[in-house]
mmCIF file of C-alpha atoms in Angstrom:
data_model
loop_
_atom_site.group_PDB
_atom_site.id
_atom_site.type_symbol
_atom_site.label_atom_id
_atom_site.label_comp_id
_atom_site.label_asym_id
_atom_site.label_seq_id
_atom_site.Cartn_x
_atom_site.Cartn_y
_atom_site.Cartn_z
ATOM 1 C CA UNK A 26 -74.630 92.206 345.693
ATOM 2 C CA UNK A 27 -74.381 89.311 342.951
ATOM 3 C CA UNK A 28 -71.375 86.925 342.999
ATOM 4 C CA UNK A 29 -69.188 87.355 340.095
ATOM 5 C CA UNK A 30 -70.024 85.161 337.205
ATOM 6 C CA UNK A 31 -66.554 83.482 337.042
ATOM 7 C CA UNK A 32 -64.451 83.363 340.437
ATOM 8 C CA UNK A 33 -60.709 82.527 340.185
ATOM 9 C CA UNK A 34 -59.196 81.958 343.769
ATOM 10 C CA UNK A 35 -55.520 80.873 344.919
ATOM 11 C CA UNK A 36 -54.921 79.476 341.657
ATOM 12 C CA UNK A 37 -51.153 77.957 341.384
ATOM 13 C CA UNK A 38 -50.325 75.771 338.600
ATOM 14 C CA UNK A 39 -46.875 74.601 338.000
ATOM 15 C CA UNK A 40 -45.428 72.275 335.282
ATOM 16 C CA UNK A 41 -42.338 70.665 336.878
ATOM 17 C CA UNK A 42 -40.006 72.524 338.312
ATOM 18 C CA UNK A 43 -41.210 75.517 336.479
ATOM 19 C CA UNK A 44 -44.146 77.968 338.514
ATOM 20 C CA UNK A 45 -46.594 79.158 335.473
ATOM 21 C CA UNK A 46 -49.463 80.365 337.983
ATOM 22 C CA UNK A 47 -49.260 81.838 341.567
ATOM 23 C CA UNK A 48 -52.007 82.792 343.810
ATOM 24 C CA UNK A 49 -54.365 84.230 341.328
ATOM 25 C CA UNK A 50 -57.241 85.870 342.129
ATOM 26 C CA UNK A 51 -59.906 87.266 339.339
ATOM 27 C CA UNK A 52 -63.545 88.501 339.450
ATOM 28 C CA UNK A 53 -65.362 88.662 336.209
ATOM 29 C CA UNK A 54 -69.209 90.047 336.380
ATOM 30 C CA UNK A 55 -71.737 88.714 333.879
ATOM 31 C CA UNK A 56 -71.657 90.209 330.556
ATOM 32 C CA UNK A 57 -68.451 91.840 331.334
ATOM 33 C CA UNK A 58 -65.162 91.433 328.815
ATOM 34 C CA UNK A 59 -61.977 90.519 330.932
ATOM 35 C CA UNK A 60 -58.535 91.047 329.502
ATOM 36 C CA UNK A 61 -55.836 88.996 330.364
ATOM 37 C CA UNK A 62 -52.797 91.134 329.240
ATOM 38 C CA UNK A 63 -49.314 90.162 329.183
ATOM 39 C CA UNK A 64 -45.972 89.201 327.446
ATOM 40 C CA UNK A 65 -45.584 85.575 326.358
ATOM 41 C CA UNK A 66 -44.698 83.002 328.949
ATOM 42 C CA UNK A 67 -46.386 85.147 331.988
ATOM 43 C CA UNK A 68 -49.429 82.827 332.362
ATOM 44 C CA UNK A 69 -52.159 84.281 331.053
ATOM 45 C CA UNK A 70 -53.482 81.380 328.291
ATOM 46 C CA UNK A 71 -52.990 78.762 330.938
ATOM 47 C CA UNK A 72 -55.050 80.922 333.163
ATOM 48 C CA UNK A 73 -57.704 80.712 330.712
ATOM 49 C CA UNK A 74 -57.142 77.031 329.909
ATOM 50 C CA UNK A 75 -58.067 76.799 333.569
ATOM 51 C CA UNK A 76 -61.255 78.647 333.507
ATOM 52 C CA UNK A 77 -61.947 75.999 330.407
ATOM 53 C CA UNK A 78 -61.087 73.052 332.500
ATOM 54 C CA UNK A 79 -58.151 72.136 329.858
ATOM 55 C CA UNK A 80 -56.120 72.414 332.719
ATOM 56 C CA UNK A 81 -56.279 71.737 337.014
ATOM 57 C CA UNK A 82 -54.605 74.009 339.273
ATOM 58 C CA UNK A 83 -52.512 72.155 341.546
ATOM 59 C CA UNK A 84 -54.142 74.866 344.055
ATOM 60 C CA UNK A 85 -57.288 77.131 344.232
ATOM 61 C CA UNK A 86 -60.401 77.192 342.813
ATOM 62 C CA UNK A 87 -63.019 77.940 340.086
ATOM 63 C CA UNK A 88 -66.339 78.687 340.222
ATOM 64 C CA UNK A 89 -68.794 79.350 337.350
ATOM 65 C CA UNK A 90 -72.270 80.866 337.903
ATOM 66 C CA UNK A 91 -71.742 79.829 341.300
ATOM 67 C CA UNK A 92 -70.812 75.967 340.736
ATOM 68 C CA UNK A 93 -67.304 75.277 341.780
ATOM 69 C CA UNK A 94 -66.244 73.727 338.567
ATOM 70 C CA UNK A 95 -62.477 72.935 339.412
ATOM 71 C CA UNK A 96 -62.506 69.460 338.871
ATOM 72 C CA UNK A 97 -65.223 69.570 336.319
ATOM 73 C CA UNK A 98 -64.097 68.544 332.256
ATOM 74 C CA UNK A 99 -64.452 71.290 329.583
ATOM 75 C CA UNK A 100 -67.874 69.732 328.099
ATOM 76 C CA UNK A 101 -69.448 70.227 331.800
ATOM 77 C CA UNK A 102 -68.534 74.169 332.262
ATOM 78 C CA UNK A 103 -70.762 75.518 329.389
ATOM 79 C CA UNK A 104 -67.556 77.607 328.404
ATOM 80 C CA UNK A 105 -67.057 77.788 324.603
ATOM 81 C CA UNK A 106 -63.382 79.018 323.559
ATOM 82 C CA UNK A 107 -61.914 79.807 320.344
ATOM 83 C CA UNK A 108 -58.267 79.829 319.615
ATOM 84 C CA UNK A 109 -55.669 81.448 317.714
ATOM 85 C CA UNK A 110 -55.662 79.522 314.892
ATOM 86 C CA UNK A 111 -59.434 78.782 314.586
ATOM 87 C CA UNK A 112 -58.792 75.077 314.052
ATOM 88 C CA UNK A 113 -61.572 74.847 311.509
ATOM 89 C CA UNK A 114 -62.307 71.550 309.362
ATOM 90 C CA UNK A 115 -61.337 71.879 305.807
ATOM 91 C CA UNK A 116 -63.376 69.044 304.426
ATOM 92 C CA UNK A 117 -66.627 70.542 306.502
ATOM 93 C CA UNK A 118 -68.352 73.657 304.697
ATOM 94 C CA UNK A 119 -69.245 76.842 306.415
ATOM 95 C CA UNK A 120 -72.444 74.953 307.559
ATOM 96 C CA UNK A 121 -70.566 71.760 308.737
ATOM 97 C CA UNK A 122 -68.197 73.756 311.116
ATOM 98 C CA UNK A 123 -70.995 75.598 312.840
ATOM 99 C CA UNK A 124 -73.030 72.581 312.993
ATOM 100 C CA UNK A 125 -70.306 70.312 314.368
ATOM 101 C CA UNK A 126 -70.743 70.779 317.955
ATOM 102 C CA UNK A 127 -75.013 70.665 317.513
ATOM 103 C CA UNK A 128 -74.553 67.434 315.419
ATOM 104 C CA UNK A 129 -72.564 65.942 318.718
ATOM 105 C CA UNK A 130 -75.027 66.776 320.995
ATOM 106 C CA UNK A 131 -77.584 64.957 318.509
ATOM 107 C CA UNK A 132 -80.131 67.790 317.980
ATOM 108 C CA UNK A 133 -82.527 67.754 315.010
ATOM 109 C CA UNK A 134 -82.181 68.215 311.921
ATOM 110 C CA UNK A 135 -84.584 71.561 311.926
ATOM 111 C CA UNK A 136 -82.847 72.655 315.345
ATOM 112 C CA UNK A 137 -79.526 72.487 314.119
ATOM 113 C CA UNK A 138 -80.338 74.524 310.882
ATOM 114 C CA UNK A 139 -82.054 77.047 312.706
ATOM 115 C CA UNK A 140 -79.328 77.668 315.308
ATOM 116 C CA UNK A 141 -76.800 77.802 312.302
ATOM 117 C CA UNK A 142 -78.337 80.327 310.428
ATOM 118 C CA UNK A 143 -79.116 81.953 312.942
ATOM 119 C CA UNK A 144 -75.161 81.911 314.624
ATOM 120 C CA UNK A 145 -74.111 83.008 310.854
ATOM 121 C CA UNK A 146 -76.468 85.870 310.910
ATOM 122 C CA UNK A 147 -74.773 87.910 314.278
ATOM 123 C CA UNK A 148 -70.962 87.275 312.518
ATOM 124 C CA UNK A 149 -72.106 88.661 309.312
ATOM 125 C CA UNK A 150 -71.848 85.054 307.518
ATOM 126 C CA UNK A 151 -75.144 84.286 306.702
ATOM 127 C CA UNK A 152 -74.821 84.314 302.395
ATOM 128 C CA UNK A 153 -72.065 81.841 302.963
ATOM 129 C CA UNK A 154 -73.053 78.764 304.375
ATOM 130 C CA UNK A 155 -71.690 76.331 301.569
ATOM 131 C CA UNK A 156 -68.380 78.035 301.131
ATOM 132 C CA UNK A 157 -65.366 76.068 302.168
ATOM 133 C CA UNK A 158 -62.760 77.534 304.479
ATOM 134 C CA UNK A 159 -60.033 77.644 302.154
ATOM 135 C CA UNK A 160 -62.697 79.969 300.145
ATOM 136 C CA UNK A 161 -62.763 82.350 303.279
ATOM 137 C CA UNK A 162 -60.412 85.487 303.788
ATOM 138 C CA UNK A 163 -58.650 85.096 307.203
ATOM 139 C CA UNK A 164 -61.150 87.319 308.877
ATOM 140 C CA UNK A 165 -64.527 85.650 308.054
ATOM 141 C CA UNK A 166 -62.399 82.094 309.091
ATOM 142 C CA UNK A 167 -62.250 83.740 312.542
ATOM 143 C CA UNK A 168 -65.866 84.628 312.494
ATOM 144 C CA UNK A 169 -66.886 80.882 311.624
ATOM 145 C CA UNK A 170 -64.449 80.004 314.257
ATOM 146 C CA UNK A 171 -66.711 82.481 316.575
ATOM 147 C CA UNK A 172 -70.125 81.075 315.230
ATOM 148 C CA UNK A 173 -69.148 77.822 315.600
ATOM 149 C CA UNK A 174 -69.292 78.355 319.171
ATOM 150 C CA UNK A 175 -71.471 81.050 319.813
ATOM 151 C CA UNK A 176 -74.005 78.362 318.460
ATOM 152 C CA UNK A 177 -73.431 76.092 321.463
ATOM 153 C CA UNK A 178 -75.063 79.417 323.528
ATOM 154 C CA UNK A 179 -72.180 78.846 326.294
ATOM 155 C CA UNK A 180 -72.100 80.688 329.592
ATOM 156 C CA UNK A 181 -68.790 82.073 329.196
ATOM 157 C CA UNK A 182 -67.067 83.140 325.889
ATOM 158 C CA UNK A 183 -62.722 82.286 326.138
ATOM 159 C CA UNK A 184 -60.824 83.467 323.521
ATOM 160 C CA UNK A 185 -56.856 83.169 322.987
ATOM 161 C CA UNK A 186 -55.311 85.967 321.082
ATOM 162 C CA UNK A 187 -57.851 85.299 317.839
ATOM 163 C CA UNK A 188 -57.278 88.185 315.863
ATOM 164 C CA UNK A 189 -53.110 86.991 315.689
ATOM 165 C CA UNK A 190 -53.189 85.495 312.217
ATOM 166 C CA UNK A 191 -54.685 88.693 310.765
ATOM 167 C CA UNK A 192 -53.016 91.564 309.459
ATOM 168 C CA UNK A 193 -53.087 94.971 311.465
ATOM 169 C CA UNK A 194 -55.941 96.855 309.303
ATOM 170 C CA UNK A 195 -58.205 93.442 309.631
ATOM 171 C CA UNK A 196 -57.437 93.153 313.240
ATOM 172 C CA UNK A 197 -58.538 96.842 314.292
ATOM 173 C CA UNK A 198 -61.584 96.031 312.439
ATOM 174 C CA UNK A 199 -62.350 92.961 313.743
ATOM 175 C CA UNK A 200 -61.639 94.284 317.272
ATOM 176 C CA UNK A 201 -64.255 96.420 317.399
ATOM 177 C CA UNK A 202 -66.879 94.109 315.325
ATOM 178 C CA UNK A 203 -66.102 91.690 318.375
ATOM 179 C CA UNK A 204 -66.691 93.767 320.730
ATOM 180 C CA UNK A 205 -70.149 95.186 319.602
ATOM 181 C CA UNK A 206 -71.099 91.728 319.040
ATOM 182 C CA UNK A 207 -70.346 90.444 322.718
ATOM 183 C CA UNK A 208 -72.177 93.576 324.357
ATOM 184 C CA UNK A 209 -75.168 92.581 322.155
ATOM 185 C CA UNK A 210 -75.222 89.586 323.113
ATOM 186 C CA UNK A 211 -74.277 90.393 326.826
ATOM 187 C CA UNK A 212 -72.327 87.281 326.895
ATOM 188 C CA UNK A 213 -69.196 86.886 329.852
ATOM 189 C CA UNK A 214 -66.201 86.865 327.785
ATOM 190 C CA UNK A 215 -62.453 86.334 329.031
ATOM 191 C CA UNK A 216 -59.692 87.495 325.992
ATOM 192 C CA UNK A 217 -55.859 86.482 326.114
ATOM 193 C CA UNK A 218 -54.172 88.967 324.071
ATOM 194 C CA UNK A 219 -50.484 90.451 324.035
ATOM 195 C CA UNK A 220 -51.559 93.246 322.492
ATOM 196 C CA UNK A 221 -52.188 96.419 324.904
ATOM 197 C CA UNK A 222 -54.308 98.486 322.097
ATOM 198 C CA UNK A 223 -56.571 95.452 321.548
ATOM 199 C CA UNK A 224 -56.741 94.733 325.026
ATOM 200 C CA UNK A 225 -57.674 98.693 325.623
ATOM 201 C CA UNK A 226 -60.337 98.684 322.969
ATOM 202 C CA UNK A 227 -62.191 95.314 323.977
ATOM 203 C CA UNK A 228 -61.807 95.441 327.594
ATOM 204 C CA UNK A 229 -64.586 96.190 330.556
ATOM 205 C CA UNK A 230 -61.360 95.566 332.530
ATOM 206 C CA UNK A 231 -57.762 94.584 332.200
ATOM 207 C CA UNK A 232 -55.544 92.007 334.139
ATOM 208 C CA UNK A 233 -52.286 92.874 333.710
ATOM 209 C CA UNK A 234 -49.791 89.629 334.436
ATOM 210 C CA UNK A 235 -46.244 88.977 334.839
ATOM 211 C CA UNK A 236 -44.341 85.413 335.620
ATOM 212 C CA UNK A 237 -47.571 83.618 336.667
ATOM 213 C CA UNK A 238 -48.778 86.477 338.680
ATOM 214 C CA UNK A 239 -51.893 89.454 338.543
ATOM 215 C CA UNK A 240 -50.203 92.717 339.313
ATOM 216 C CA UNK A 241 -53.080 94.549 338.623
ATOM 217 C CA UNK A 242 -56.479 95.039 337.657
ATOM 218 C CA UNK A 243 -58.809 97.263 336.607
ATOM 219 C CA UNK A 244 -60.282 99.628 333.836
ATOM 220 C CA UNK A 245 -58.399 100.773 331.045
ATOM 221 C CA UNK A 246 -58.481 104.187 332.198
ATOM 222 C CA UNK A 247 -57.040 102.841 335.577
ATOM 223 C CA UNK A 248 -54.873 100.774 334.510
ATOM 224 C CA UNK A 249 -53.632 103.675 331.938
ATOM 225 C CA UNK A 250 -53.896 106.118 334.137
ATOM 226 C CA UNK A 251 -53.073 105.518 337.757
ATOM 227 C CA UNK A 252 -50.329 102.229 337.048
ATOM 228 C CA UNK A 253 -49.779 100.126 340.257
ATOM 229 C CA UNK A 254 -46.339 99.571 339.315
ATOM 230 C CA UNK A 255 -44.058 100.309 337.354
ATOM 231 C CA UNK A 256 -43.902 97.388 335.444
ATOM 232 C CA UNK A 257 -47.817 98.028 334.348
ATOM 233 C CA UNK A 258 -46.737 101.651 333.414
ATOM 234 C CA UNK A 259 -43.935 100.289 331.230
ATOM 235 C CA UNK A 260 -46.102 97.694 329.711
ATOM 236 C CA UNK A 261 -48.898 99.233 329.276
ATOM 237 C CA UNK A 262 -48.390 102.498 326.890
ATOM 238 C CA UNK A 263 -45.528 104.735 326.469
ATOM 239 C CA UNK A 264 -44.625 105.834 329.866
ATOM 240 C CA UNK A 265 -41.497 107.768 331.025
ATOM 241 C CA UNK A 266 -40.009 106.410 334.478
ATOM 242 C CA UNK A 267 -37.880 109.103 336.056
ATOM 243 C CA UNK A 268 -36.280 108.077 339.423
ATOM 244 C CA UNK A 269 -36.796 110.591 341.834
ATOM 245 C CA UNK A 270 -36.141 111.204 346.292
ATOM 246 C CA UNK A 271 -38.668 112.909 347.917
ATOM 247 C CA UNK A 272 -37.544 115.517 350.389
ATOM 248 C CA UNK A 273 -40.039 117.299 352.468
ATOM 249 C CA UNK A 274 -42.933 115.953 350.713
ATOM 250 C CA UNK A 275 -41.757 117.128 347.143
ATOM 251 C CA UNK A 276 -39.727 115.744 344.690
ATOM 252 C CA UNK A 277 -37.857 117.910 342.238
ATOM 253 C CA UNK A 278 -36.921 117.071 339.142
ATOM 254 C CA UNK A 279 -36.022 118.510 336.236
ATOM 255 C CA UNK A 280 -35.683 122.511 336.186
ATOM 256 C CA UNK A 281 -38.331 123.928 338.645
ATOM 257 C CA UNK A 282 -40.785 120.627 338.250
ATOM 258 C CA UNK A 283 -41.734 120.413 341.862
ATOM 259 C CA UNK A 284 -44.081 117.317 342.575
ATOM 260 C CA UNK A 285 -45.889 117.239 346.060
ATOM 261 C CA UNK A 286 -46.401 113.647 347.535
ATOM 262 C CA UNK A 287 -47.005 111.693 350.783
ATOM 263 C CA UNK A 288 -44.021 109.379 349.897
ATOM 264 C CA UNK A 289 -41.171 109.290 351.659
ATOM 265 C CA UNK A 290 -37.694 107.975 350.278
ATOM 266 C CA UNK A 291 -36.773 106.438 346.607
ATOM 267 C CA UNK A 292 -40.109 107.042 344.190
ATOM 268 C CA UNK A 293 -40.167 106.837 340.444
ATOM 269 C CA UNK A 294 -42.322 109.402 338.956
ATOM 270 C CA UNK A 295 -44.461 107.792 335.679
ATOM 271 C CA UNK A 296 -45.246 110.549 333.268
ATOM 272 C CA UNK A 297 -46.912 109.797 329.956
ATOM 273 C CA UNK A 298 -45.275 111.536 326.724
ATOM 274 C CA UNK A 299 -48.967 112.950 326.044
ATOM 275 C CA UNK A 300 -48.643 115.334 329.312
ATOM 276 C CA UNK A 301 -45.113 116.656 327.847
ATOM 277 C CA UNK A 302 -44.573 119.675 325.119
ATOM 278 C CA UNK A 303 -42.002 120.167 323.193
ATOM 279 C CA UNK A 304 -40.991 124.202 323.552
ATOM 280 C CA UNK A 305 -38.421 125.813 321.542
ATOM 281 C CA UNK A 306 -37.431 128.266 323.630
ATOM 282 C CA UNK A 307 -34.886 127.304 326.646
ATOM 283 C CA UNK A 308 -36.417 129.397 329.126
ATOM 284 C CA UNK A 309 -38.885 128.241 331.808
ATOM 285 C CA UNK A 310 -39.459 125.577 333.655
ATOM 286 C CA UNK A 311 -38.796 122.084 332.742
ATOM 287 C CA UNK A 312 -35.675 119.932 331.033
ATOM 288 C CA UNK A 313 -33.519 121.907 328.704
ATOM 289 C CA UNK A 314 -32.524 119.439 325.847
ATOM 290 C CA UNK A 315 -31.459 117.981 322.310
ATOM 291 C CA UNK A 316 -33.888 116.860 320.536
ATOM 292 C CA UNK A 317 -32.532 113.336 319.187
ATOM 293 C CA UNK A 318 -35.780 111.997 317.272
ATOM 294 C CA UNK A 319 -38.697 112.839 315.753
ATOM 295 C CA UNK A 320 -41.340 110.697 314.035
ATOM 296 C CA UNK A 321 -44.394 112.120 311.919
ATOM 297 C CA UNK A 322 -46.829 110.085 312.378
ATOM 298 C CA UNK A 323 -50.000 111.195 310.369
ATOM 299 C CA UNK A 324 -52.144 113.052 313.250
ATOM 300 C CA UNK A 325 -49.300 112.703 315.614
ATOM 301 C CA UNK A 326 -45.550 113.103 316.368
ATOM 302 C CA UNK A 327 -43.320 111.827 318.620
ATOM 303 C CA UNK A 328 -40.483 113.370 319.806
ATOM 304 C CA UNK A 329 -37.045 112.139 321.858
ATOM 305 C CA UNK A 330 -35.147 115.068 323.986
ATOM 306 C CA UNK A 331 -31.798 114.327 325.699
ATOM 307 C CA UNK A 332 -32.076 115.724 328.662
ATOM 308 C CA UNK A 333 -29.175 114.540 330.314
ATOM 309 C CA UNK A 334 -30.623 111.554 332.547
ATOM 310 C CA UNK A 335 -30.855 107.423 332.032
ATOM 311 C CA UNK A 336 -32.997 107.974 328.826
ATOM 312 C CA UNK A 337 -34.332 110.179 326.780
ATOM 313 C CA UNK A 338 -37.733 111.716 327.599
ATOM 314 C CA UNK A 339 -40.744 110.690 324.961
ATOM 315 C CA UNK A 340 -43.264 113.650 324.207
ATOM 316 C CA UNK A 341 -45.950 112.911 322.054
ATOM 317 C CA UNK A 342 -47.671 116.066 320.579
ATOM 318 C CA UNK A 343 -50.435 116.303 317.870
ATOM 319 C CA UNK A 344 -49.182 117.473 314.887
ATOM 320 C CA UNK A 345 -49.662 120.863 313.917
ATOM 321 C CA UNK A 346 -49.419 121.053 309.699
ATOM 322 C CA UNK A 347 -49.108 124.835 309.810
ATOM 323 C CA UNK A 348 -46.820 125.115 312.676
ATOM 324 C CA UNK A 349 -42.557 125.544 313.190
ATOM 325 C CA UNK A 350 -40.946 122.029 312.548
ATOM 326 C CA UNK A 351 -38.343 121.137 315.182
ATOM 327 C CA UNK A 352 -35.295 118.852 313.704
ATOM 328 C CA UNK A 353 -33.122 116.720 315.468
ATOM 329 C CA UNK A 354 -30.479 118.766 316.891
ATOM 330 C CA UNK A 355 -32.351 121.737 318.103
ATOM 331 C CA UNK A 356 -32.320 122.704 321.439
ATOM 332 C CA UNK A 357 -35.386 122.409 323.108
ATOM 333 C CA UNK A 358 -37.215 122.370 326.849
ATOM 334 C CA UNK A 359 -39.565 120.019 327.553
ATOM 335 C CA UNK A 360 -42.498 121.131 329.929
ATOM 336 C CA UNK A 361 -44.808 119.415 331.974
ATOM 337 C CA UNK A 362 -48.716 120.298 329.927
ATOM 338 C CA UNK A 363 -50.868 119.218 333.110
ATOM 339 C CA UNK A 364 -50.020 119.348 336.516
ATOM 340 C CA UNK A 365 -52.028 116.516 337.947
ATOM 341 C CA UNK A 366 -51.177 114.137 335.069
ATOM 342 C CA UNK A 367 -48.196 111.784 336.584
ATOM 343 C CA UNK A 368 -47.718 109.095 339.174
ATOM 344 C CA UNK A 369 -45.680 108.641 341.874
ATOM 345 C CA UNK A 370 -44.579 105.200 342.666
ATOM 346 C CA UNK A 371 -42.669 103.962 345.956
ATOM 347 C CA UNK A 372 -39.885 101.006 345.380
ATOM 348 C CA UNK A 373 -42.194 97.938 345.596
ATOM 349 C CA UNK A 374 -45.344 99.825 346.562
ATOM 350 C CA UNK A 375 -48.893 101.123 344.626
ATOM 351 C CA UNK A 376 -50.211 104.298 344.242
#
């Protein structure tokens, strides 16, 4: 088996008083697209400053290709990152920017200008060498921003949260541009975003973080689908937590929802508003409710139903244009579509 093309182990990092990193671990193959997902302040772009040697762990170690680069500077880990706010050089044309970093290294004059062109042609750039970047729509900034070093050919690609200056249409687009590019090129890339759709989308696999630490990681259908905590299911995707005791090996909740488990004690039960229906009639098994919000939302709606407990449980339904519209108020029951399609989490422990 081949070692992982970036190793993270024990990493700490702390900056005073105040713990930013704690024992981090993270495997990243070659050519595979690692998400680092979390809220702000949980660690993740100082994680990925540390795989660019912008900062040292006060503990742990990283490794490269195989090289423990821990102590190594940025220009010795043939990383190449690109950050939020493309930090492009208005004075330097289209040209200029990509060139920079080839110009430092003191390559020819024919190298450089076939490496350019060349960089410009995979981000889609290549009639627009001589533009300046206050001539460039926000997108094709972050695609010089990408050429610029995609041109250096680094090892490993780093990028922090890139697509956050660009409005939502732009960013979908550019989200899935990305991510066709990278698997073209087969290049290692580790993304920082906040964003749990983008990081879906892009993502081989997903670190999920909170205060400094990895709670879990994995695909995006695992991570989606079987949550190690209940934090991931809350964060990641609408999720609806309902606190539960298991007796016998089955938890009961709602009207006739029996759940079989090998837990024992406390549990919350994560069930996604996609396995929930929305049924007029009271009858049946379920949560008799009132409905207390709906939102059409072009191919889907989403609905709210009080059914008595901490909060209100989320269904989310695709729409049906013909069908019988419910309105706030109604009385509804809410019933379990699938079965198999919930988790059971102990207080503290994975599934």
């Amino acid at each position: 088996m081949t070692a992982p093309h970036v190793r993270l182990q024990g990493i700490r990092k702390a900056f005073g008083a105040l713990a930013v990193l704690r024992d981090c671990d993270l495997e990243v193959e070659k050519g595979e697209v690692m998400t680092l997902l979390g809220p702000s302040g949980c660690g993740k772009t100082t994680l990925l400053r540390t795989i660019a040697g912008f900062v040292v762990p006060d503990a742990g170690s990283v490794s490269i290709g195989g090289r423990d680069v821990t102590l190594h500077p940025p220009n010795r880990r043939s990383v190449g990152m690109v950050f939020q706010h493309y930090a492009l050089f208005p004075h330097m044309t289209v040209f200029g920017n990509v060139a920079y970093g080839l110009r430092v290294r003191r390559l020819g004059r024919e190298e450089i200008d076939r490496r350019v062109r060349a960089a410009l042609e995979l981000v889609e750039l290549a009639a627009l060498p001589e533009r300046w970047p206050a001539q460039l729509s926000g997108g094709q900034q972050q695609r010089v921003a990408l050429a610029r070093v995609l041109v250096l050919a680094p090892e490993v690609l780093l990028l922090d949260e890139p697509f956050g200056a660009l409005d939502a249409k732009l960013r979908q687009a550019m989200q899935v541009d990305l991510r066709q590019l990278v698997r073209r090129l087969g290049i290692t890339t580790v993304f920082v975003t906040h964003d749990q759709d983008e990081a879906l989308t892009l993502s081989d696999r997903i670190a999920v973080m909170r205060g400094g630490v990895i709670e879990q990681v994995g695909t995006p259908l695992e991570i989606y689908d079987r949550p190690a905590s209940t934090y991931v299911a809350d964060f990641v995707g609408l999720s609806n937590l309902l606190p539960g005791e298991v007796r016998a090996g089955r938890i009961e909740l709602g009207r006739s929802v029996v759940l079989p488990t090998d837990r024992t004690g406390r549990v919350t039960v994560v069930i996604r508003p996609e396995h929930l229906a929305v049924r007029r009639d009271e009858a049946g098994p379920g949560w008799p409710g009132t409905l207390t919000f709906v939102k059409h939302a072009g191919a889907t709606t989403e609905y709210q139903v009080d059914v008595g407990g901490p909060a209100p449980l989320r269904v989310l339904a695709m729409r049906d244009p013909g069908g019988d519209l419910l309105e706030v108020g109604d009385r509804v029951r809410v019933e379990l579509r699938d079965s198999a399609a919930w988790v059971v989490l102990g207080e503290g422990a994975r599934p």
